[in-house]
Every structure is written in structure tokens, then in C-alpha cells.
XYZ file of C-alpha atoms in Angstrom:
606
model
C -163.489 -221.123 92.374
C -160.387 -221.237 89.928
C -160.370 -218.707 86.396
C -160.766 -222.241 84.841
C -163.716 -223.578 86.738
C -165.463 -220.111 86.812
C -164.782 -220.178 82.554
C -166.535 -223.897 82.526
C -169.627 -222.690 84.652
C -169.577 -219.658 81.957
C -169.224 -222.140 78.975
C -172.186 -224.283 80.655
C -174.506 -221.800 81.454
C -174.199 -220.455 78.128
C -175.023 -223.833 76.600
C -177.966 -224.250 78.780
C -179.249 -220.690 77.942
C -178.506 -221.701 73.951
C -180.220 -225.655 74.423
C -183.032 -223.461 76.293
C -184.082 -221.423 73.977
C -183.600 -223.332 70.709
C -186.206 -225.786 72.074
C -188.285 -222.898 72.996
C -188.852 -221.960 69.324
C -189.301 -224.902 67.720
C -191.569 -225.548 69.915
C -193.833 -222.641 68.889
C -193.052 -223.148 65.687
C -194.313 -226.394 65.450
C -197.664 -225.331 66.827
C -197.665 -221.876 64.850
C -200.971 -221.685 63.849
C -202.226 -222.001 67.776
C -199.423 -219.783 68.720
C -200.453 -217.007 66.544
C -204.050 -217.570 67.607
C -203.260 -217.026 71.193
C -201.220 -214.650 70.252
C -203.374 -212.314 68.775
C -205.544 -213.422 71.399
C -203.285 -212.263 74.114
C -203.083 -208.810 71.754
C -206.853 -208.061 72.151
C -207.257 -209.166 75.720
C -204.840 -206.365 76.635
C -206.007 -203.883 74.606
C -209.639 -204.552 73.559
C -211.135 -201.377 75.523
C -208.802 -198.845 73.450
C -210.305 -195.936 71.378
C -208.301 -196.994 67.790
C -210.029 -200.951 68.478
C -213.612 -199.390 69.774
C -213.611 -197.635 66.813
C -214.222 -200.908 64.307
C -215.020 -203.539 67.138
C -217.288 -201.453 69.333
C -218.343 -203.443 72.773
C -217.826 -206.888 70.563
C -215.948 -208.521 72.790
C -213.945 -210.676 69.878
C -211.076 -211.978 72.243
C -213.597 -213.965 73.483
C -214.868 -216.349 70.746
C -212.758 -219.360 69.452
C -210.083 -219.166 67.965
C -211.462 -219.310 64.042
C -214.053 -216.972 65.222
C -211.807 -214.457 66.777
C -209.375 -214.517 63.769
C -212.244 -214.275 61.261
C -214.379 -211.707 62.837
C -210.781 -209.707 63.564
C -209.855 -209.334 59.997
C -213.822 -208.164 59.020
C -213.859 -205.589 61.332
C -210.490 -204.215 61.720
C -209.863 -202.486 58.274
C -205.797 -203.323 56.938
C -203.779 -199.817 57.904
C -200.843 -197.588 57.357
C -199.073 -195.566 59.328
C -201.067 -192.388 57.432
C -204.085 -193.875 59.773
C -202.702 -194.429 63.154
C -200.915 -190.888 62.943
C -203.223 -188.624 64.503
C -203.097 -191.137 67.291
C -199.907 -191.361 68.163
C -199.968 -187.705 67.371
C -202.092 -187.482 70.413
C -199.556 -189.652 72.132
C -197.066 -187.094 71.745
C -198.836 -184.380 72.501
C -199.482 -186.079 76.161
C -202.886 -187.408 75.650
C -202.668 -190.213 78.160
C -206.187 -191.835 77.722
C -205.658 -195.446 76.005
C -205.494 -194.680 72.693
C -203.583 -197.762 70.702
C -202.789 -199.676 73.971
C -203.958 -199.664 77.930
C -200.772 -199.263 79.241
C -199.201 -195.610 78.612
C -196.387 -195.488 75.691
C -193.659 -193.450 77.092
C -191.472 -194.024 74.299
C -191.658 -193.563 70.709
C -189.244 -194.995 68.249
C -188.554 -192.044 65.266
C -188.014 -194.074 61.911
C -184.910 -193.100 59.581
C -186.838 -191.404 56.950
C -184.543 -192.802 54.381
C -187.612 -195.454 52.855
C -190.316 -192.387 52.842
C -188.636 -189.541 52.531
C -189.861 -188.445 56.119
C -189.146 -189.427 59.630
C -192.525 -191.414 61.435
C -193.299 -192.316 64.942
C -193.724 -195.588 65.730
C -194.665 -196.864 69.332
C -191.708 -198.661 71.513
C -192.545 -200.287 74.691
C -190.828 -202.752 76.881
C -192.235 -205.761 74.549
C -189.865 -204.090 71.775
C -186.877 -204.269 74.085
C -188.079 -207.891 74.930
C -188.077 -209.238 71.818
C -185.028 -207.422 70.429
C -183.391 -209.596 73.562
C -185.376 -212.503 72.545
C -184.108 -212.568 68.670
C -180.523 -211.378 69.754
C -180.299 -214.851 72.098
C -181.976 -216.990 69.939
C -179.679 -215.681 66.537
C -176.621 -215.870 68.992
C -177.273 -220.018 69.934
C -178.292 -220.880 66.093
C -175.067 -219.016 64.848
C -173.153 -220.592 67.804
C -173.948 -224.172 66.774
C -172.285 -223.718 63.460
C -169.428 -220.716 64.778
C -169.279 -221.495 68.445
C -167.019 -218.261 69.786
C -165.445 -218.268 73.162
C -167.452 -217.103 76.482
C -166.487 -213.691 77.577
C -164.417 -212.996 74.072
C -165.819 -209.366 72.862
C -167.345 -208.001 69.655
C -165.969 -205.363 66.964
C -169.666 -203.996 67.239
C -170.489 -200.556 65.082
C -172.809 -199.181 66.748
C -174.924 -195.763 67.213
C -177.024 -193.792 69.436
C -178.791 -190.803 68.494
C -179.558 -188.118 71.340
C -182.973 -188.926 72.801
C -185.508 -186.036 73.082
C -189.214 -185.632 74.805
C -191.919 -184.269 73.041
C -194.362 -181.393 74.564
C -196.189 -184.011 76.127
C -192.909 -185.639 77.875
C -192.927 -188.745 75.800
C -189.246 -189.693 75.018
C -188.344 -189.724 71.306
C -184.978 -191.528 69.403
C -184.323 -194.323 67.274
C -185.298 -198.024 68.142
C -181.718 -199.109 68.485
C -181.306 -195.623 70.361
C -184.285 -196.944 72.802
C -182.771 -200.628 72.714
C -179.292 -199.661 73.609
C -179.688 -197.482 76.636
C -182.135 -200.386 77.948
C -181.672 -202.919 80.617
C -181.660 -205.862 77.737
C -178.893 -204.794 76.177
C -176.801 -205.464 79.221
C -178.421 -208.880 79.641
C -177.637 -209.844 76.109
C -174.100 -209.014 76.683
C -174.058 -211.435 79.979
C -176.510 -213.856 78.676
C -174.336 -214.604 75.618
C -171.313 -214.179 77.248
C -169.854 -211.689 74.719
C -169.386 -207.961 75.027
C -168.880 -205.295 72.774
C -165.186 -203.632 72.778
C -166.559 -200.157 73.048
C -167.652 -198.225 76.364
C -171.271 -197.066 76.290
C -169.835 -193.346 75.745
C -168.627 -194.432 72.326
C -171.957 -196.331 71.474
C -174.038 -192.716 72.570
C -171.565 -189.865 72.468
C -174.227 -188.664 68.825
C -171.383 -187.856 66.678
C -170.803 -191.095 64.469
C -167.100 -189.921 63.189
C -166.066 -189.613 66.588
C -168.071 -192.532 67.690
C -166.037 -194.815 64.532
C -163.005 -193.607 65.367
C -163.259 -194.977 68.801
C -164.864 -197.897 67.842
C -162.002 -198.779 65.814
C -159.448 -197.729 68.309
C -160.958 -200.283 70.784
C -161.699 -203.025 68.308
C -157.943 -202.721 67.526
C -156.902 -202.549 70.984
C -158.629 -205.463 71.830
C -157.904 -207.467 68.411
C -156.905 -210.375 69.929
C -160.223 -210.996 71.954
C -162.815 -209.905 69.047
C -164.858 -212.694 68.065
C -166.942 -211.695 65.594
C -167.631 -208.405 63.567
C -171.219 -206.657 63.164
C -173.068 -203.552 62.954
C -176.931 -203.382 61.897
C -176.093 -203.118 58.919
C -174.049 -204.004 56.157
C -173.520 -200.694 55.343
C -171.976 -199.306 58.335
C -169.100 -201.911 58.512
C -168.211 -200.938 54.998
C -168.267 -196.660 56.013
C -166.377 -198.195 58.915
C -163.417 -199.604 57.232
C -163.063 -197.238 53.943
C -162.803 -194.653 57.345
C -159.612 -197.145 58.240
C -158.195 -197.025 55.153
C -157.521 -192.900 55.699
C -156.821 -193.158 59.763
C -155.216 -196.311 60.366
C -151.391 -194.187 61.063
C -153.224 -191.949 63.380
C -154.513 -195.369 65.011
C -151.464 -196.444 65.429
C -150.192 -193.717 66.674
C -152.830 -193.257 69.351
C -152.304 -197.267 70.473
C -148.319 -196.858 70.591
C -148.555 -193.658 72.303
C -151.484 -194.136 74.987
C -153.294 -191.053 74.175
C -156.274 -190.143 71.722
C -156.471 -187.538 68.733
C -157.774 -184.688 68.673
C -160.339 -185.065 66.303
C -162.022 -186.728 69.881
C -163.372 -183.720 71.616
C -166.238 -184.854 73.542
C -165.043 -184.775 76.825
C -166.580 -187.621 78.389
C -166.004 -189.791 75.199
C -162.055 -188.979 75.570
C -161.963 -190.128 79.225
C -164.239 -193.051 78.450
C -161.237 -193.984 75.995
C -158.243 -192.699 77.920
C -159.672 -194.998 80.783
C -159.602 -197.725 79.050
C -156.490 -198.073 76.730
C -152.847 -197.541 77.462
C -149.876 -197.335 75.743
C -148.978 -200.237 73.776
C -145.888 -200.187 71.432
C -145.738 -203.733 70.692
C -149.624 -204.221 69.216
C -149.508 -200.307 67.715
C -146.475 -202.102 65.737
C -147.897 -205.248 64.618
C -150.837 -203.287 63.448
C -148.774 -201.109 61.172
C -146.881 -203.940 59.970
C -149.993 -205.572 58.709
C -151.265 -202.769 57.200
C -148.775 -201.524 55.047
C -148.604 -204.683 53.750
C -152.915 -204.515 53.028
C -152.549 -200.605 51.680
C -150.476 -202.267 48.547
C -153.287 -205.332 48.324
C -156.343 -202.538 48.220
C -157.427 -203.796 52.061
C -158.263 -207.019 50.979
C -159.075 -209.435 53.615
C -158.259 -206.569 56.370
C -160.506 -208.127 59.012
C -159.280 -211.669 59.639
C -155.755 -210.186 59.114
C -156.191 -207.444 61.969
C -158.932 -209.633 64.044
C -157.064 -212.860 63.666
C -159.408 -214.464 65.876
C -162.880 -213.269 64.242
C -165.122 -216.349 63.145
C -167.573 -214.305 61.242
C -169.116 -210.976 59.651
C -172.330 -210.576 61.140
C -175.198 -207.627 59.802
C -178.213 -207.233 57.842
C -177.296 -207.950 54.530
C -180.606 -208.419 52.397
C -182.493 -205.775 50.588
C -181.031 -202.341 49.854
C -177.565 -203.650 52.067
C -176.836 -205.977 48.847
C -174.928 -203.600 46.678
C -172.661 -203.482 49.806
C -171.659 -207.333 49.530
C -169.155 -207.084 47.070
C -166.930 -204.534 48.873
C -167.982 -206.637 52.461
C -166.742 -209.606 51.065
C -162.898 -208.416 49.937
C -162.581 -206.580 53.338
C -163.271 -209.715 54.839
C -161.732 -212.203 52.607
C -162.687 -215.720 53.757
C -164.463 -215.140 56.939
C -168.161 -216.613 56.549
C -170.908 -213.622 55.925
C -173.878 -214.178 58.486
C -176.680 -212.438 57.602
C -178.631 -210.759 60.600
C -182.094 -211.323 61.282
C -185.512 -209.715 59.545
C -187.025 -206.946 61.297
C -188.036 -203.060 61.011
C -189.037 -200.530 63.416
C -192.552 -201.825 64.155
C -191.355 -205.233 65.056
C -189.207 -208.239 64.940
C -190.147 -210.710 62.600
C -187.802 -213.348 61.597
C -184.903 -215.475 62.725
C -181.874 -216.860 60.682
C -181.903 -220.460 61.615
C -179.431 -221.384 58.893
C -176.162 -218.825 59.269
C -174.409 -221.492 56.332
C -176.992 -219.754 54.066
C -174.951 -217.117 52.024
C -176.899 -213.616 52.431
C -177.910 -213.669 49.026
C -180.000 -216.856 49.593
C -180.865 -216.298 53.106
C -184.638 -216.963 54.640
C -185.988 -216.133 58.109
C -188.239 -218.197 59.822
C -191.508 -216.363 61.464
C -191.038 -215.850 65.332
C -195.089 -216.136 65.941
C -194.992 -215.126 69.639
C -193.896 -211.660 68.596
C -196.706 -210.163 66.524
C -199.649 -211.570 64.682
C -198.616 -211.859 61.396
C -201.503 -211.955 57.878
C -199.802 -211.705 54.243
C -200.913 -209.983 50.924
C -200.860 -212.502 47.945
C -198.767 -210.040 45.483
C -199.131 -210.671 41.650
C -197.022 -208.585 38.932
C -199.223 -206.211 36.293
C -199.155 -209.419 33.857
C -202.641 -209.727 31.373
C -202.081 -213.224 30.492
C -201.093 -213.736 34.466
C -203.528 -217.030 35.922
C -205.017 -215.809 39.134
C -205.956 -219.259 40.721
C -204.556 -218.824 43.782
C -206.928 -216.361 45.504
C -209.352 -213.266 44.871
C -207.824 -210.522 43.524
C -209.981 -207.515 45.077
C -207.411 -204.321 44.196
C -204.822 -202.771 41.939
C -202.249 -200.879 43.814
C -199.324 -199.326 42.040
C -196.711 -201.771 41.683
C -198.676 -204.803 42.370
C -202.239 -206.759 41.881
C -203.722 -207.754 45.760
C -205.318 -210.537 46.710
C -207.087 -211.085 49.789
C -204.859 -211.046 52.971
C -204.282 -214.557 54.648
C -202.930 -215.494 57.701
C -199.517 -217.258 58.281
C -201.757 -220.917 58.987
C -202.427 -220.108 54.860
C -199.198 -218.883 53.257
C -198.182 -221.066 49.820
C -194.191 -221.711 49.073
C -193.751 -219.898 45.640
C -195.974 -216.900 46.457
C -195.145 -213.240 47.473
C -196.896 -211.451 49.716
C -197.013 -208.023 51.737
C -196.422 -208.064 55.524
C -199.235 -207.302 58.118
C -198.847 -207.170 61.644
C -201.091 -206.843 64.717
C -198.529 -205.603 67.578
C -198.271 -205.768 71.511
C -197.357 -202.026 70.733
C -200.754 -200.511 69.493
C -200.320 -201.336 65.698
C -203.458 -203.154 64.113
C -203.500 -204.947 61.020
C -200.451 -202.272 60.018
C -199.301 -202.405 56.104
C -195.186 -202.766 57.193
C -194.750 -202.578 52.807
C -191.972 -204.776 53.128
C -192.742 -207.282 49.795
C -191.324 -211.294 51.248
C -191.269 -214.528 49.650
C -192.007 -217.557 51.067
C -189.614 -219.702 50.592
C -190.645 -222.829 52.369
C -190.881 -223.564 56.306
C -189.176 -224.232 59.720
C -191.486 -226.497 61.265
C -194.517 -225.334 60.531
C -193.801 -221.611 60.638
C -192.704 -220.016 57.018
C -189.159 -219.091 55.748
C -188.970 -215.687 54.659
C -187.180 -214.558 51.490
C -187.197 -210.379 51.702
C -187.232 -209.213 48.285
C -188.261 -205.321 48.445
C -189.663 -202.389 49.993
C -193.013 -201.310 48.289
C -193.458 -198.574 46.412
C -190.175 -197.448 46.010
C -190.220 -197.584 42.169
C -189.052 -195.883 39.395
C -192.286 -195.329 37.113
C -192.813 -192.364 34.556
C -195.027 -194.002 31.950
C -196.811 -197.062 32.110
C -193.525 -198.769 33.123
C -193.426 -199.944 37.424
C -189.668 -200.925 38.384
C -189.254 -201.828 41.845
C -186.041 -201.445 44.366
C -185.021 -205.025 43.690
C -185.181 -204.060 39.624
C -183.589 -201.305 40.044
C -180.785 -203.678 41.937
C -180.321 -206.144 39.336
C -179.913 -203.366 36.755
C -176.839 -201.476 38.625
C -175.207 -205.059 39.407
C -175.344 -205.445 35.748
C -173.680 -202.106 35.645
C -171.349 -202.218 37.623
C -170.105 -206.035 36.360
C -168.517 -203.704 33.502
C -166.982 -201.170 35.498
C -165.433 -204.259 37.855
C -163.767 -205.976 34.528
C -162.020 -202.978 34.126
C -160.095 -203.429 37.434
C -159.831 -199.912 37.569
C -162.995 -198.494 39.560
C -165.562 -199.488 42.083
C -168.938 -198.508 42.443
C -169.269 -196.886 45.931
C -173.194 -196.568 46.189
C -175.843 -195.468 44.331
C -179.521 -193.748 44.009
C -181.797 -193.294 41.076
C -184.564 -190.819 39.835
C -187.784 -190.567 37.472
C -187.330 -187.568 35.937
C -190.576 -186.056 34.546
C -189.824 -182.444 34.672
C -188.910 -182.631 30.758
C -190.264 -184.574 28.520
C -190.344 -186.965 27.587
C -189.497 -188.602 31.138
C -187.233 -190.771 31.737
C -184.444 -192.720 34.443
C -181.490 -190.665 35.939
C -179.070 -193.109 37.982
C -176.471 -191.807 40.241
C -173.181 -193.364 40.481
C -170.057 -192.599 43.114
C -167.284 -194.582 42.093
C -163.799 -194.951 43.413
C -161.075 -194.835 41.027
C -160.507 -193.505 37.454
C -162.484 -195.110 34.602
C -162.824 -194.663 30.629
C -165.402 -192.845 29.531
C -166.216 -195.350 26.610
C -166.618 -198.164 30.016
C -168.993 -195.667 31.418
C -171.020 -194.918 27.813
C -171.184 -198.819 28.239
C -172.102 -199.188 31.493
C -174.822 -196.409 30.662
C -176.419 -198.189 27.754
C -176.477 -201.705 29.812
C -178.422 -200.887 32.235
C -181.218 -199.630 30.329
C -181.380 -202.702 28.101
C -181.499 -204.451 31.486
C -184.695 -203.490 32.558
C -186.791 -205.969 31.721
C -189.953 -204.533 32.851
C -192.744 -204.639 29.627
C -194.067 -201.417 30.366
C -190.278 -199.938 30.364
C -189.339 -202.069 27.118
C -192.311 -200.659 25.384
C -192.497 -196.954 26.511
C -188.195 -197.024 25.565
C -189.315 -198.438 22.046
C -191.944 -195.734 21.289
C -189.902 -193.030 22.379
C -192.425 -192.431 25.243
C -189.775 -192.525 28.171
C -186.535 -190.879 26.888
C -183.023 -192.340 27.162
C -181.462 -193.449 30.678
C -179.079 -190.909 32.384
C -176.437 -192.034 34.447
C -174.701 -189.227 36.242
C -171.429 -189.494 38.177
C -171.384 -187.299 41.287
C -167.967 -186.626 43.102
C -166.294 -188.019 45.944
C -167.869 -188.089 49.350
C -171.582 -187.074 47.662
C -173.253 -189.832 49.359
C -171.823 -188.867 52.901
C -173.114 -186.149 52.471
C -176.982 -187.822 51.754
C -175.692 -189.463 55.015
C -175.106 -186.600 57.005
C -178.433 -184.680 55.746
C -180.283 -187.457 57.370
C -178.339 -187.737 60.635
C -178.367 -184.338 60.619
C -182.390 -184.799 60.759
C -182.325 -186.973 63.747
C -181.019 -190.361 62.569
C -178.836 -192.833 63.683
C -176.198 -194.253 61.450
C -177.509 -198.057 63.224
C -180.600 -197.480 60.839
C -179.336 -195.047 57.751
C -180.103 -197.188 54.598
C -179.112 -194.946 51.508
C -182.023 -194.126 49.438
C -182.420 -196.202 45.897
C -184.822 -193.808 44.347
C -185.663 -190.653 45.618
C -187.782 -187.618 44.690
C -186.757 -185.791 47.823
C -185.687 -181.885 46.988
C -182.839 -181.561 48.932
C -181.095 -185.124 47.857
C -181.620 -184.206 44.108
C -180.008 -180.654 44.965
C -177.109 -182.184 46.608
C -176.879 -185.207 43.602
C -177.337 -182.058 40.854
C -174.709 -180.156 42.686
C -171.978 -182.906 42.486
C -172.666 -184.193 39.578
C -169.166 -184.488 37.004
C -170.822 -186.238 34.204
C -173.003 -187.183 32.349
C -173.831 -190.178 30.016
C -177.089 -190.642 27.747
C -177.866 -194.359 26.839
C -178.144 -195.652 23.019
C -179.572 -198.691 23.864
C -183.034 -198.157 21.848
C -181.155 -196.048 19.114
């Protein structure tokens, strides 16, 4: 067979795959409510005789009944669950209890959460249904984006990506990070064939554990290999951007290393080195191109630097929603016209979402339910409003940031309405709190788009005031709207703080910012953000005097790397590091305290 017959059997077969599973999915997603019936069916059927389920079911043999039955009598028994519940279980998981705790088959793996959300690393389960479904969403992501970007078969991928070392508990069970877990699997190799694109780097790079090393070579290889790169991703959003201000202060020793054939010495793992020596080899011609374009994009601040160096990139592809937002703006001018696809909704626990619109900028985006994954029941969530009309379902508790109503399945989810996320997983989880606060935004067939709007109780609160991550948000972009006019600084990232160690209490907001800035912009910057919050508790409290002034301290160069490397140096993965936006956590507020250069007090209230 000829290079050009064997590329149209590649370009057919990926087709097929892409036609394949698209129909697969709306399929299910026109018959959702069945689908999550059986599937919550198929749940219990495997896992009905395990001690967590005997525990509220007893010898009720639920998976039995029909399907309105089952669901009903489900959610009656089975109390709604966080993680602080199914701990001492998988506790005993850890330990090597093999008796069928959460599910009949033994978990071998657990997945070891970031920490960044909580302030402490969790276990979760991971089992081969995890690596399934991360293969699953991958392929069906890949053909929806293709319809609208198609790339060419066997072109590669700029792909950021990390491994964190792997380790086994007493009881032998292997511990790392989900993407750790996913990565070393056999699905991530069938992804690559299945979609006919493959990442630039060499599985060395992706696991050698040190993420400078591992960026350096990832750029190396994504520059070597410029011409072939299709697309550009990471997880998420915020490792492409750590990626490229990295560029900005290596790109000569790049060169260098490309022209020359040989790698720096800043590489001293050994099999990562001959992993990279093995690949590359000297290459004047490209190592001068490179440098020609990028003196050019050191006097133009690196605008536009991807479509400039990957000339044949069609997108930007990562998580963007949530606490990757603030990133946008400095996503956007490194990649100057290219499209911004925004990756698909999921967390540790479980897939949950699919972009079936990649058009959609990320600000906008919605993910449609996948309900073969996990079974899926939603909190109605109502703001702390008196005059607020409760019509649309019992309201049976008060948590901290938000009135509850009754949980409802997906079959009973209204467009409009915000809710919590619930799942019941193939991995041992049951009626599990995930915290994640979603929208619903309308529907895919008859399975509902997604709108992710915030993690749970991550808020700022010192009074009677409750200001959530996605407050918080809108506040800083207000901010930092002032300190962009000025042309003269960027904010870099950000965290925040309720101080109540003096009184009265109030906000501290921590700024990195790149470039040198008046201190009358920053007074104003200060002051606008607390007349931003619009929260009545916070507009009150402010007006009485009962929650002091907002602080906004700027903290020097390089302080949130270091936040970074505190929680790699804990046992994440850079894949999954999601900087903190409020944090009470000793050892961040030490290192925040520490670099702190200034400080500004707002007027707003007088």
C-alpha cells in the first residue's frame, strides 16, 4: 500500500471512529432518563452486596424493582455524602483491607486529589472505568472539535503534560494523580492511535516528576516538531500560560539546543536526556527561523507567539472555566487569533460533561451530561435572599453559602436553576456531594447543558457577608480592568483571605503583577474592588463599620510559583494544580506575608 493510500485508510478510519461515536451519544442522550436508570441500575447490580451499600440498603435488593421504584427507594435510603463519610473506607482500602468495601471488585488504585480546593490532599477511588471514560470523553471531544477544526491524521500535539511519581500505600494499593493513573494506562495509547494524533513529547518527558525539566522538553519538542503540531493543550489553562512566560526567559537556550543537537544542562535526569537526545538532532535551519521570529515577538510582548511559532496550529485547547478564567486574558494575546476550545467538565471522581459546541467562546461554554458515566441527581441552590420566591421546590436546609432544596435527578433539572452535583459512581462513590455549583443552561437532546459557575464553599465570609469564588472573580476582573488601561502592568494571578485575627475583620487580596505601576492606579484598583462586591451582607457589614476596609497586598515576583511548588512539593501534579482563590492555609499565608511589598487600604466606604 502507497504513503498516500495508507494516509486515506488513516483519514477514513478516523471518520468512521468520529461518525461512530457521535451517533453513540446522541443516542443516549436522547433516551437520558432510561439511560441513567439503567445506569444506576447497572451501578447497584455490581455492587449491591458491599459493606458502605449494606449499611443503608440492608438485604433490600433495590436493583431489582422498576425503574421509578429503584430510583425512589435509592435516594430514601442512601443518605447524600462527602468525602468526610466514605474516608474511613477507603482508609481501609489503603491500609489493604480487601473485603468489598465501596465496590466487589478490588480497587488497586487510588487517585490522590491536588489539595489546592480543600486545603488537603483526598483519596479518591480509580479503576479501569476511570481510564474508560477518560478515553471515552477524549474521542468523543476529539470528533465534535474535529467537525468544526478538522486537523490532519497522524499530525502531533504541543501537549503540556505531567506525571507525578506513583507510590503504594502499606497495603500495596498504588497511589498518584488521576492524570498520573490515566497517562501510564493502556488508553492513553489508544487515544493517540484512535484519533490519529500524538503528542510531540516521549513518555520520559510526560513522567520524568520534575515539571521544569519536564517544560523545558516539552517545549524543545513542540518546537522541533513545529511544523507538524496541530493543536495546543494542557489540562489546564493555567499550565499553557506557566508554559510560555517559561519561553519568554529560555527561548535562546532553545535555540541553541535545536541548532546545536544537544540539550542543556539544566536536563539532568538521565533517562529524560537520552529520551531527548534520541529524538532530536541538529537543526540549524529551524533553530534559525525560530530566533528570527522571536526577536521580532520579544519587542511585541509575545503576542500571538503560538500561531507564529506553530504556524500550522488550528486551536488552543484546555479547561478554561472556573478558577482557569483569570488566565484568559494572558491565553488569548499568546495566542492571538487562534480559536480558544474549552476542554470538557470533569474532576477527580468522574467525568461529567462534553463540549459539543467548540464555537462557544470559554466564557459562555456548556457541557452536555454524558449519562452512561455516573448517575447524576442535582441540588436546587437558592442565594440567602428574604424576599427570594421559593416555588420551585422544598427548601429542607441552610448550608453556608446557599439555601437547599431537595435533590432531583437529571429526568427533573429546570433551565434557569443552579444546582449542586451528585454522583453515584462505577468506582464506589454513592450519592457523593462533588461541591462543584452548575447551571443549567438548557439541553442536548434531552440530556442538560452545563454552565460551571463555582466550587462550594470556597468563600470569603467574616460577618454576615458569603462571597463565593465566582464573586470573588468578578471583583479582581474589575480590578485589574484599571491596572490593564494603564498599559503598564499585568496581573499575573491572584488569591484572597478573610482576615479575622484583628478586628474588625475584613478582605486581604493578593496581587502578583508584572510590570511597574503607580501607586495612585493601585490605591484605585484597591478601592474598586471593594465597591464591587455586591453581596448585601458585605455592603451592609462595610457600611456599619462591622467588616473593616479591603487590603490588597502586592507580593513579589515568582510568589505564586512558589504556592506552586509547595503543592507539588506535597505530591501534586502540575496537570491538576489550580491556584488557590481564597485560602486560610498556614503555610500559603506565611509565604503571601513573607513576599508581600505593599500594601493598600480601600476608601471606598469612607
Amino acid at each position: 500500500m502507497s504513503i498516500g493510500q495508507t494516509k486515506m485508510t488513516n483519514y477514513n478510519n478516523k471518520n468512521k471512529i468520529e461518525t461512530d461515536i457521535i451517533g453513540w451519544f446522541e443516542e443516549v442522550t436522547e433516551e437520558s432518563v432510561n439511560v441513567q436508570r439503567q445506569t444506576l441500575r447497572r451501578i447497584l447490580e455490581l455492587n449491591h452486596d458491599v459493606e458502605y451499600l449494606k449499611k443503608w440498603i440492608g438485604d433490600i435488593r433495590i436493583q431489582e424493582m422498576d425503574d421509578n421504584e429503584m430510583e425512589s427507594i435509592y435516594a430514601s435510603l442512601v443518605p447524600l455524602a462527602s468525602h468526610v463519610d466514605l474516608e474511613p473506607f477507603i482508609q481501609r482500602i489503603a491500609d489493604g483491607d480487601t473485603t468489598p468495601l465501596l465496590t466487589q471488585q478490588p480497587i488497586t488504585n487510588l487517585s490522590l486529589s491536588s489539595g489546592t480546593t480543600e486545603g488537603r490532599q483526598k483519596f479518591v477511588p480509580f479503576t479501569q472505568h476511570s481510564s474508560q471514560t477518560t478515553l471515552q470523553i477524549f474521542k468523543l471531544a476529539a470528533a465534535y472539535r474535529s467537525r468544526i477544526y478538522p486537523i490532519r491524521g497522524g499530525g502531533r500535539i504541543l501537549e503540556f503534560i505531567y506525571s507525578s511519581k506513583q507510590c503504594k500505600t502499606k497495603g500495596g494499593v498504588i497511589v498518584g494523580t488521576a492524570t498520573t493513573h490515566y497517562y501510564a494506562s493502556e488508553e492513553f495509547k489508544i487515544k493517540q492511535q484512535q484519533t490519529k494524533s500524538f503528542t510531540c513529547s516521549t513518555e520520559e518527558v510526560i513522567s520524568c516528576g520534575d515539571y521544569k525539566q519536564s517544560t523545558y522538553c516539552h517545549l524543545l519538542l513542540g518546537l522541533y516538531f513545529s511544523h507538524e503540531v496541530e493543536f495546543v493543550t494542557s489540562t489546564f489553562a493555567y499550565s499553557i500560560v506557566q508554559a510560555f512566560r517559561s519561553f519568554e526567559e529560555m527561548w535562546r537556550e532553545l535555540c541553541h539546543d535545536i541548532r546545536e543537537g544537544i540539550l542543556s544542562s539544566r536536563i539532568n535526569i538521565a533517562k529524560l536526556r537520552k529520551a531527548v537526545l534520541g529524538t532530536t538532532q541538529p537543526n540549524p535551519e529551524l533553530a534559525s527561523r525560530i530566533q528570527s521570529v522571536c526577536e521580532k515577538l520579544e519587542k511585541e510582548d509575545w503576542f500571538s507567539i503560538i500561531p507564529k511559532l506553530w504556524p500550522n496550529a488550528k486551536y488552543v485547547y484546555s479547561i478554561m472555566t472556573g478558577s482557569m478564567q483569570p488566565y484568559l486574558t494572558k491565553l488569548r494575546h499568546y495566542s492571538g487569533e487562534l480559536p480558544l476550545v474549552s476542554a470538557d467538565y470533569g474532576s477527580t471522581e468522574s467525568w461529567i460533561g462534553v463540549n459539543v459546541d467548540p464555537k462557544t467562546p470559554p466564557e459562555k461554554v456548556t457541557f452536555a451530561v454524558i449519562p452512561t458515566f455516573s448517575y447524576f441527581e442535582f441540588i436546587p441552590l437558592y442565594r440567602h435572599k428574604s424576599n427570594h420566591n421559593y416555588q420551585n421546590g422544598n427548601i429542607n436546609s441552610t448550608n453556608y453559602d446557599f439555601i437547599e432544596g431537595d435533590p432531583v435527578p437529571l429526568s427533573q433539572v429546570k433551565t434557569g436553576q443552579q444546582y449542586e452535583v451528585v454522583l453515584t459512581t462505577f468506582t464506589g462513590l454513592y450519592r457523593y456531594r462533588l461541591g462543584d455549583v452548575v447551571e443549567v443552561e438548557g439541553f442536548f437532546k434531552n440530556t442538560p447543558k452545563l454552565n460551571f459557575i463555582c466550587r462550594r464553599n470556597l468563600i470569603l465570609t467574616v460577618n454576615i457577608d458569603k462571597n463565593t469564588e465566582k464573586d470573588l472573580q468578578l471583583v479582581v476582573e474589575r480590578g485589574s480592568q484599571i491596572l490593564s488601561k494603564s498599559k503598564q502592568a499585568e496581573l499575573v494571578d491572584f488569591t484572597s483571605h478573610a482576615n479575622v485575627a484583628t478586628q474588625p475583620g475584613h478582605y486581604v487580596i493578593y496581587w502578583e503583577i508584572k510590570g511597574e505601576i503607580d501607586e495612585k492606579v493601585l490605591d484605585e484598583c484597591c478601592r474598586d474592588m471593594d465597591a464591587s462586591f455586591v453581596d448585601h451582607g458585605y455592603v451592609v457589614s462595610r457600611r456599619t463599620k462591622s467588616i473593616g476596609p479591603l487590603e490588597l497586598c502586592i507580593v513579589e515576583k515568582g510568589t505564586f510559583k512558589k504556592i506552586l511548588e509547595y503543592y507539588i512539593g506535597n505530591g501534586a501534579a502540575l496537570s491538576q494544580f489550580k491556584t488557590p482563590r481564597c485560602t486560610s492555609n498556614k503555610v500559603l499565608l506565611k509565604i503571601l506575608n513573607v513576599c508581600t511589598i505593599k500594601r493598600f487600604y480601600s476608601t471606598a466606604y469612607g
